[in-house]
């Protein structure tokens, strides 16, 4: 916490600054970046109610899905890592502990009806960040951060599906959910990302083999093009011959970070070339170096999920710049211009720290607001601090989270079917109906007699 005194001093002056409107950001000053990130974080935190008595830790109110809450806690872990300000660590640990769920693999039964591999993985990646950034394990017999990431990896490798398309992960975990027949890039990309980072942390070839397999498969079916563009997904009922070609920032980002981790360990030309390719292809998401969600910002159709995607490209660009330092000359101008543009329009709301979606309108706030908008601005601003970060820990170098390579192994593939529950419920319900009917009839009998 060596910056806390600086933060304290700046905290006082920020009250005056906030009156002037907008987030003050001097990108050449770490103290200014920290203060800006802090103001953005206060606003982001105001959306979270899960720590209130009677509410559920790890859930955001409607309309935010469960996965985005995992993504948000990853953002708070990054916030602490970059700034040293630990004020959100307590709600983060509480939320992540509460959502550990079945098999200690972030599969909470409450989420079964919408639980995709990508949703599970966003919590798994938060746990991976906790391990890399040395957030102390929960202790008390609870699974370690690292083992939670390993459990997500192990459950997902067992879902690798050779039945169609020559492999790949389906979007959904359970057969009864919409999207079960879609093999999408973010699910496979998250799996790649976790495998690559586990490889960097632990050095075990099992992880790199799976990372390589996921990468090759995405290329083979065309979810990734030869020139490193990432498309949304493909229908496995058509054996993945039809690809939906819409491109999202987070797909570029999730692969960029994984490729950076692979390069960091191997330092070979194969991964260097791939990583450079992903960075170059991500150019489509920048207008004059300012990040834009091209698929939906210009037509005004970004949904609640999509409003948060720039957060993850920003996050993973910061990670990439740390673990593959030769990428800085390409990434740095993009992060700087984007952070400046993002901060400039964070001037709405009561405290004038609320951010809109669009960063490319030269400081004009577009009037939208929410967890996604706020998290994206916070992540891009705090990522500027990558030059001051010590870098993700590994088992050999500073890591404190406990490994459990068996975590999440031998989990039944479709662990929950609603059939037995439904039958029970129906039986219960019809017995109840019968009792009510009898009561009415008895009542009626008394009335007529
Ligand atoms: C506004 O600022 C006050 C005082 O710092 C803080 O308690 C509150 O959470 C902030 N609200 C938002 C939405 O940032
Ligand atoms: C599941 O839902 C119940 C009822 O809302 C809640 O009490 C519980 O905390 C939830 N569990 C998780 C892991 O979200
Ligand atoms: C699917 O293919 C992978 C890679 O070729 C292989 O390692 C794995 O054993 C296969 N799984 C099944 C269930 O056939
Ligand atoms: C399905 O796609 C895979 C991978 O592209 C291919 O190996 C396989 O032959 C295809 N199956 C059919 C039935 O076309
Ligand atoms: C790999 O990443 C670590 C941080 O985890 C960093 O300290 C190291 O310099 C990187 N290795 C190379 C070759 O850049
Ligand atoms: C590598 O990981 C695999 C799978 O988790 C495990 O079976 C194996 O024992 C590990 N090897 C080492 C050297 O840790």
JSON list of C-alpha atoms in Angstrom, two decimals, residues 178-321:
[
{"chain": "A", "resi": 178, "resn": "UNK", "atom": "CA", "xyz": [-30.71, -22.58, -25.96]},
{"chain": "A", "resi": 179, "resn": "UNK", "atom": "CA", "xyz": [-27.35, -22.44, -27.68]},
{"chain": "A", "resi": 180, "resn": "UNK", "atom": "CA", "xyz": [-26.40, -26.03, -26.98]},
{"chain": "A", "resi": 181, "resn": "UNK", "atom": "CA", "xyz": [-25.77, -26.51, -30.70]},
{"chain": "A", "resi": 182, "resn": "UNK", "atom": "CA", "xyz": [-23.65, -23.41, -31.09]},
{"chain": "A", "resi": 183, "resn": "UNK", "atom": "CA", "xyz": [-19.88, -23.72, -30.90]},
{"chain": "A", "resi": 184, "resn": "UNK", "atom": "CA", "xyz": [-18.81, -20.19, -30.12]},
{"chain": "A", "resi": 185, "resn": "UNK", "atom": "CA", "xyz": [-15.52, -18.40, -30.12]},
{"chain": "A", "resi": 186, "resn": "UNK", "atom": "CA", "xyz": [-15.71, -16.85, -26.68]},
{"chain": "A", "resi": 187, "resn": "UNK", "atom": "CA", "xyz": [-16.24, -20.24, -24.99]},
{"chain": "A", "resi": 188, "resn": "UNK", "atom": "CA", "xyz": [-13.30, -21.76, -26.85]},
{"chain": "A", "resi": 189, "resn": "UNK", "atom": "CA", "xyz": [-11.28, -18.57, -26.44]},
{"chain": "A", "resi": 190, "resn": "UNK", "atom": "CA", "xyz": [-11.80, -18.49, -22.66]},
{"chain": "A", "resi": 191, "resn": "UNK", "atom": "CA", "xyz": [-10.76, -22.15, -22.48]},
{"chain": "A", "resi": 192, "resn": "UNK", "atom": "CA", "xyz": [-7.64, -21.29, -24.48]},
{"chain": "A", "resi": 193, "resn": "UNK", "atom": "CA", "xyz": [-6.94, -18.29, -22.23]},
{"chain": "A", "resi": 194, "resn": "UNK", "atom": "CA", "xyz": [-7.22, -20.30, -19.00]},
{"chain": "A", "resi": 195, "resn": "UNK", "atom": "CA", "xyz": [-5.15, -23.19, -20.39]},
{"chain": "A", "resi": 196, "resn": "UNK", "atom": "CA", "xyz": [-2.39, -20.83, -21.54]},
{"chain": "A", "resi": 197, "resn": "UNK", "atom": "CA", "xyz": [-2.29, -18.97, -18.21]},
{"chain": "A", "resi": 198, "resn": "UNK", "atom": "CA", "xyz": [-2.27, -22.22, -16.24]},
{"chain": "A", "resi": 199, "resn": "UNK", "atom": "CA", "xyz": [0.63, -23.30, -18.42]},
{"chain": "A", "resi": 200, "resn": "UNK", "atom": "CA", "xyz": [2.46, -20.08, -17.61]},
{"chain": "A", "resi": 201, "resn": "UNK", "atom": "CA", "xyz": [1.71, -20.47, -13.91]},
{"chain": "A", "resi": 202, "resn": "UNK", "atom": "CA", "xyz": [2.49, -24.18, -13.57]},
{"chain": "A", "resi": 203, "resn": "UNK", "atom": "CA", "xyz": [4.57, -25.15, -16.60]},
{"chain": "A", "resi": 204, "resn": "UNK", "atom": "CA", "xyz": [2.66, -28.40, -17.09]},
{"chain": "A", "resi": 205, "resn": "UNK", "atom": "CA", "xyz": [2.40, -29.50, -20.74]},
{"chain": "A", "resi": 206, "resn": "UNK", "atom": "CA", "xyz": [-1.14, -30.77, -20.28]},
{"chain": "A", "resi": 207, "resn": "UNK", "atom": "CA", "xyz": [-2.27, -27.14, -20.32]},
{"chain": "A", "resi": 208, "resn": "UNK", "atom": "CA", "xyz": [-0.19, -26.08, -23.32]},
{"chain": "A", "resi": 209, "resn": "UNK", "atom": "CA", "xyz": [-1.38, -29.10, -25.30]},
{"chain": "A", "resi": 210, "resn": "UNK", "atom": "CA", "xyz": [-4.97, -28.08, -24.76]},
{"chain": "A", "resi": 211, "resn": "UNK", "atom": "CA", "xyz": [-4.23, -24.44, -25.54]},
{"chain": "A", "resi": 212, "resn": "UNK", "atom": "CA", "xyz": [-2.64, -25.53, -28.79]},
{"chain": "A", "resi": 213, "resn": "UNK", "atom": "CA", "xyz": [-5.55, -27.84, -29.57]},
{"chain": "A", "resi": 214, "resn": "UNK", "atom": "CA", "xyz": [-8.18, -25.14, -29.00]},
{"chain": "A", "resi": 215, "resn": "UNK", "atom": "CA", "xyz": [-6.24, -22.66, -31.15]},
{"chain": "A", "resi": 216, "resn": "UNK", "atom": "CA", "xyz": [-5.77, -25.14, -34.01]},
{"chain": "A", "resi": 217, "resn": "UNK", "atom": "CA", "xyz": [-9.40, -26.17, -33.90]},
{"chain": "A", "resi": 218, "resn": "UNK", "atom": "CA", "xyz": [-10.69, -22.60, -34.07]},
{"chain": "A", "resi": 219, "resn": "UNK", "atom": "CA", "xyz": [-8.47, -22.03, -37.08]},
{"chain": "A", "resi": 220, "resn": "UNK", "atom": "CA", "xyz": [-9.55, -25.29, -38.73]},
{"chain": "A", "resi": 221, "resn": "UNK", "atom": "CA", "xyz": [-13.28, -24.52, -38.58]},
{"chain": "A", "resi": 222, "resn": "UNK", "atom": "CA", "xyz": [-12.81, -20.84, -39.41]},
{"chain": "A", "resi": 223, "resn": "UNK", "atom": "CA", "xyz": [-13.74, -19.25, -36.09]},
{"chain": "A", "resi": 224, "resn": "UNK", "atom": "CA", "xyz": [-10.33, -17.65, -36.51]},
{"chain": "A", "resi": 225, "resn": "UNK", "atom": "CA", "xyz": [-9.17, -16.58, -39.95]},
{"chain": "A", "resi": 226, "resn": "UNK", "atom": "CA", "xyz": [-5.66, -17.11, -41.30]},
{"chain": "A", "resi": 227, "resn": "UNK", "atom": "CA", "xyz": [-5.04, -13.43, -40.60]},
{"chain": "A", "resi": 228, "resn": "UNK", "atom": "CA", "xyz": [-6.23, -13.65, -36.99]},
{"chain": "A", "resi": 229, "resn": "UNK", "atom": "CA", "xyz": [-9.71, -12.21, -37.12]},
{"chain": "A", "resi": 230, "resn": "UNK", "atom": "CA", "xyz": [-12.15, -13.86, -34.74]},
{"chain": "A", "resi": 231, "resn": "UNK", "atom": "CA", "xyz": [-15.76, -14.53, -35.63]},
{"chain": "A", "resi": 232, "resn": "UNK", "atom": "CA", "xyz": [-18.64, -15.17, -33.28]},
{"chain": "A", "resi": 233, "resn": "UNK", "atom": "CA", "xyz": [-19.53, -18.84, -33.64]},
{"chain": "A", "resi": 234, "resn": "UNK", "atom": "CA", "xyz": [-20.92, -21.66, -35.72]},
{"chain": "A", "resi": 235, "resn": "UNK", "atom": "CA", "xyz": [-23.74, -24.19, -35.74]},
{"chain": "A", "resi": 236, "resn": "UNK", "atom": "CA", "xyz": [-22.63, -27.73, -34.96]},
{"chain": "A", "resi": 237, "resn": "UNK", "atom": "CA", "xyz": [-25.79, -29.16, -36.51]},
{"chain": "A", "resi": 238, "resn": "UNK", "atom": "CA", "xyz": [-24.23, -28.07, -39.81]},
{"chain": "A", "resi": 239, "resn": "UNK", "atom": "CA", "xyz": [-20.87, -29.48, -38.70]},
{"chain": "A", "resi": 240, "resn": "UNK", "atom": "CA", "xyz": [-19.59, -25.92, -38.31]},
{"chain": "A", "resi": 241, "resn": "UNK", "atom": "CA", "xyz": [-19.62, -25.18, -42.03]},
{"chain": "A", "resi": 242, "resn": "UNK", "atom": "CA", "xyz": [-21.56, -21.91, -41.55]},
{"chain": "A", "resi": 243, "resn": "UNK", "atom": "CA", "xyz": [-19.75, -19.28, -39.53]},
{"chain": "A", "resi": 244, "resn": "UNK", "atom": "CA", "xyz": [-21.37, -16.17, -38.07]},
{"chain": "A", "resi": 245, "resn": "UNK", "atom": "CA", "xyz": [-18.78, -13.55, -39.03]},
{"chain": "A", "resi": 246, "resn": "UNK", "atom": "CA", "xyz": [-19.59, -10.81, -36.56]},
{"chain": "A", "resi": 247, "resn": "UNK", "atom": "CA", "xyz": [-16.46, -9.62, -34.70]},
{"chain": "A", "resi": 248, "resn": "UNK", "atom": "CA", "xyz": [-16.23, -8.58, -31.06]},
{"chain": "A", "resi": 249, "resn": "UNK", "atom": "CA", "xyz": [-13.44, -6.92, -29.12]},
{"chain": "A", "resi": 250, "resn": "UNK", "atom": "CA", "xyz": [-13.44, -9.53, -26.36]},
{"chain": "A", "resi": 251, "resn": "UNK", "atom": "CA", "xyz": [-12.73, -12.39, -28.75]},
{"chain": "A", "resi": 252, "resn": "UNK", "atom": "CA", "xyz": [-9.60, -10.61, -29.96]},
{"chain": "A", "resi": 253, "resn": "UNK", "atom": "CA", "xyz": [-8.63, -9.82, -26.37]},
{"chain": "A", "resi": 254, "resn": "UNK", "atom": "CA", "xyz": [-9.12, -13.26, -24.88]},
{"chain": "A", "resi": 255, "resn": "UNK", "atom": "CA", "xyz": [-6.86, -14.80, -27.52]},
{"chain": "A", "resi": 256, "resn": "UNK", "atom": "CA", "xyz": [-4.32, -11.99, -27.35]},
{"chain": "A", "resi": 257, "resn": "UNK", "atom": "CA", "xyz": [-3.71, -12.61, -23.64]},
{"chain": "A", "resi": 258, "resn": "UNK", "atom": "CA", "xyz": [-3.54, -16.38, -24.10]},
{"chain": "A", "resi": 259, "resn": "UNK", "atom": "CA", "xyz": [-1.09, -16.04, -26.99]},
{"chain": "A", "resi": 260, "resn": "UNK", "atom": "CA", "xyz": [0.97, -13.62, -24.87]},
{"chain": "A", "resi": 261, "resn": "UNK", "atom": "CA", "xyz": [1.13, -16.18, -22.05]},
{"chain": "A", "resi": 262, "resn": "UNK", "atom": "CA", "xyz": [2.18, -18.88, -24.54]},
{"chain": "A", "resi": 263, "resn": "UNK", "atom": "CA", "xyz": [4.87, -16.62, -25.95]},
{"chain": "A", "resi": 264, "resn": "UNK", "atom": "CA", "xyz": [6.06, -15.73, -22.45]},
{"chain": "A", "resi": 265, "resn": "UNK", "atom": "CA", "xyz": [6.80, -19.37, -21.66]},
{"chain": "A", "resi": 266, "resn": "UNK", "atom": "CA", "xyz": [7.98, -20.60, -25.04]},
{"chain": "A", "resi": 267, "resn": "UNK", "atom": "CA", "xyz": [9.53, -17.39, -26.37]},
{"chain": "A", "resi": 268, "resn": "UNK", "atom": "CA", "xyz": [9.35, -19.03, -29.77]},
{"chain": "A", "resi": 269, "resn": "UNK", "atom": "CA", "xyz": [8.66, -17.52, -33.18]},
{"chain": "A", "resi": 270, "resn": "UNK", "atom": "CA", "xyz": [5.45, -19.47, -33.63]},
{"chain": "A", "resi": 271, "resn": "UNK", "atom": "CA", "xyz": [3.73, -17.73, -30.72]},
{"chain": "A", "resi": 272, "resn": "UNK", "atom": "CA", "xyz": [5.44, -14.45, -31.43]},
{"chain": "A", "resi": 273, "resn": "UNK", "atom": "CA", "xyz": [3.99, -14.47, -34.94]},
{"chain": "A", "resi": 274, "resn": "UNK", "atom": "CA", "xyz": [0.56, -15.46, -33.72]},
{"chain": "A", "resi": 275, "resn": "UNK", "atom": "CA", "xyz": [0.52, -12.80, -31.03]},
{"chain": "A", "resi": 276, "resn": "UNK", "atom": "CA", "xyz": [1.64, -10.10, -33.44]},
{"chain": "A", "resi": 277, "resn": "UNK", "atom": "CA", "xyz": [-1.05, -11.27, -35.84]},
{"chain": "A", "resi": 278, "resn": "UNK", "atom": "CA", "xyz": [-3.79, -10.94, -33.21]},
{"chain": "A", "resi": 279, "resn": "UNK", "atom": "CA", "xyz": [-2.61, -7.46, -32.26]},
{"chain": "A", "resi": 280, "resn": "UNK", "atom": "CA", "xyz": [-2.53, -6.33, -35.89]},
{"chain": "A", "resi": 281, "resn": "UNK", "atom": "CA", "xyz": [-5.96, -7.77, -36.65]},
{"chain": "A", "resi": 282, "resn": "UNK", "atom": "CA", "xyz": [-7.41, -6.01, -33.59]},
{"chain": "A", "resi": 283, "resn": "UNK", "atom": "CA", "xyz": [-6.77, -2.78, -35.50]},
{"chain": "A", "resi": 284, "resn": "UNK", "atom": "CA", "xyz": [-10.33, -3.01, -36.80]},
{"chain": "A", "resi": 285, "resn": "UNK", "atom": "CA", "xyz": [-11.49, -2.08, -33.28]},
{"chain": "A", "resi": 286, "resn": "UNK", "atom": "CA", "xyz": [-9.72, 1.28, -33.26]},
{"chain": "A", "resi": 287, "resn": "UNK", "atom": "CA", "xyz": [-10.55, 4.65, -34.83]},
{"chain": "A", "resi": 288, "resn": "UNK", "atom": "CA", "xyz": [-7.51, 6.91, -34.57]},
{"chain": "A", "resi": 289, "resn": "UNK", "atom": "CA", "xyz": [-6.25, 4.58, -31.84]},
{"chain": "A", "resi": 290, "resn": "UNK", "atom": "CA", "xyz": [-9.51, 4.88, -29.85]},
{"chain": "A", "resi": 291, "resn": "UNK", "atom": "CA", "xyz": [-11.31, 1.63, -29.14]},
{"chain": "A", "resi": 292, "resn": "UNK", "atom": "CA", "xyz": [-14.78, 1.06, -30.56]},
{"chain": "A", "resi": 293, "resn": "UNK", "atom": "CA", "xyz": [-17.14, -1.92, -30.54]},
{"chain": "A", "resi": 294, "resn": "UNK", "atom": "CA", "xyz": [-17.54, -1.70, -34.30]},
{"chain": "A", "resi": 295, "resn": "UNK", "atom": "CA", "xyz": [-20.27, -4.30, -34.60]},
{"chain": "A", "resi": 296, "resn": "UNK", "atom": "CA", "xyz": [-22.81, -2.38, -32.55]},
{"chain": "A", "resi": 297, "resn": "UNK", "atom": "CA", "xyz": [-21.73, 1.11, -31.53]},
{"chain": "A", "resi": 298, "resn": "UNK", "atom": "CA", "xyz": [-22.36, 2.85, -34.81]},
{"chain": "A", "resi": 299, "resn": "UNK", "atom": "CA", "xyz": [-25.81, 1.37, -35.24]},
{"chain": "A", "resi": 300, "resn": "UNK", "atom": "CA", "xyz": [-26.69, 1.86, -31.56]},
{"chain": "A", "resi": 301, "resn": "UNK", "atom": "CA", "xyz": [-27.45, -1.82, -31.02]},
{"chain": "A", "resi": 302, "resn": "UNK", "atom": "CA", "xyz": [-25.02, -2.88, -28.28]},
{"chain": "A", "resi": 303, "resn": "UNK", "atom": "CA", "xyz": [-26.89, -5.03, -25.75]},
{"chain": "A", "resi": 304, "resn": "UNK", "atom": "CA", "xyz": [-26.16, -5.14, -22.03]},
{"chain": "A", "resi": 305, "resn": "UNK", "atom": "CA", "xyz": [-23.46, -7.82, -22.39]},
{"chain": "A", "resi": 306, "resn": "UNK", "atom": "CA", "xyz": [-21.80, -6.16, -25.36]},
{"chain": "A", "resi": 307, "resn": "UNK", "atom": "CA", "xyz": [-21.52, -2.86, -23.52]},
{"chain": "A", "resi": 308, "resn": "UNK", "atom": "CA", "xyz": [-18.87, -4.46, -21.33]},
{"chain": "A", "resi": 309, "resn": "UNK", "atom": "CA", "xyz": [-16.72, -6.08, -24.03]},
{"chain": "A", "resi": 310, "resn": "UNK", "atom": "CA", "xyz": [-14.22, -3.25, -24.40]},
{"chain": "A", "resi": 311, "resn": "UNK", "atom": "CA", "xyz": [-13.36, -3.82, -20.73]},
{"chain": "A", "resi": 312, "resn": "UNK", "atom": "CA", "xyz": [-11.90, -7.22, -21.60]},
{"chain": "A", "resi": 313, "resn": "UNK", "atom": "CA", "xyz": [-9.92, -6.15, -24.65]},
{"chain": "A", "resi": 314, "resn": "UNK", "atom": "CA", "xyz": [-8.47, -3.36, -22.48]},
{"chain": "A", "resi": 315, "resn": "UNK", "atom": "CA", "xyz": [-7.72, -5.76, -19.62]},
{"chain": "A", "resi": 316, "resn": "UNK", "atom": "CA", "xyz": [-6.01, -8.26, -21.89]},
{"chain": "A", "resi": 317, "resn": "UNK", "atom": "CA", "xyz": [-4.01, -5.62, -23.74]},
{"chain": "A", "resi": 318, "resn": "UNK", "atom": "CA", "xyz": [-2.58, -4.59, -20.36]},
{"chain": "A", "resi": 319, "resn": "UNK", "atom": "CA", "xyz": [-1.78, -8.20, -19.54]},
{"chain": "A", "resi": 320, "resn": "UNK", "atom": "CA", "xyz": [-0.16, -8.70, -22.96]},
{"chain": "A", "resi": 321, "resn": "UNK", "atom": "CA", "xyz": [2.02, -5.62, -22.59]}
]
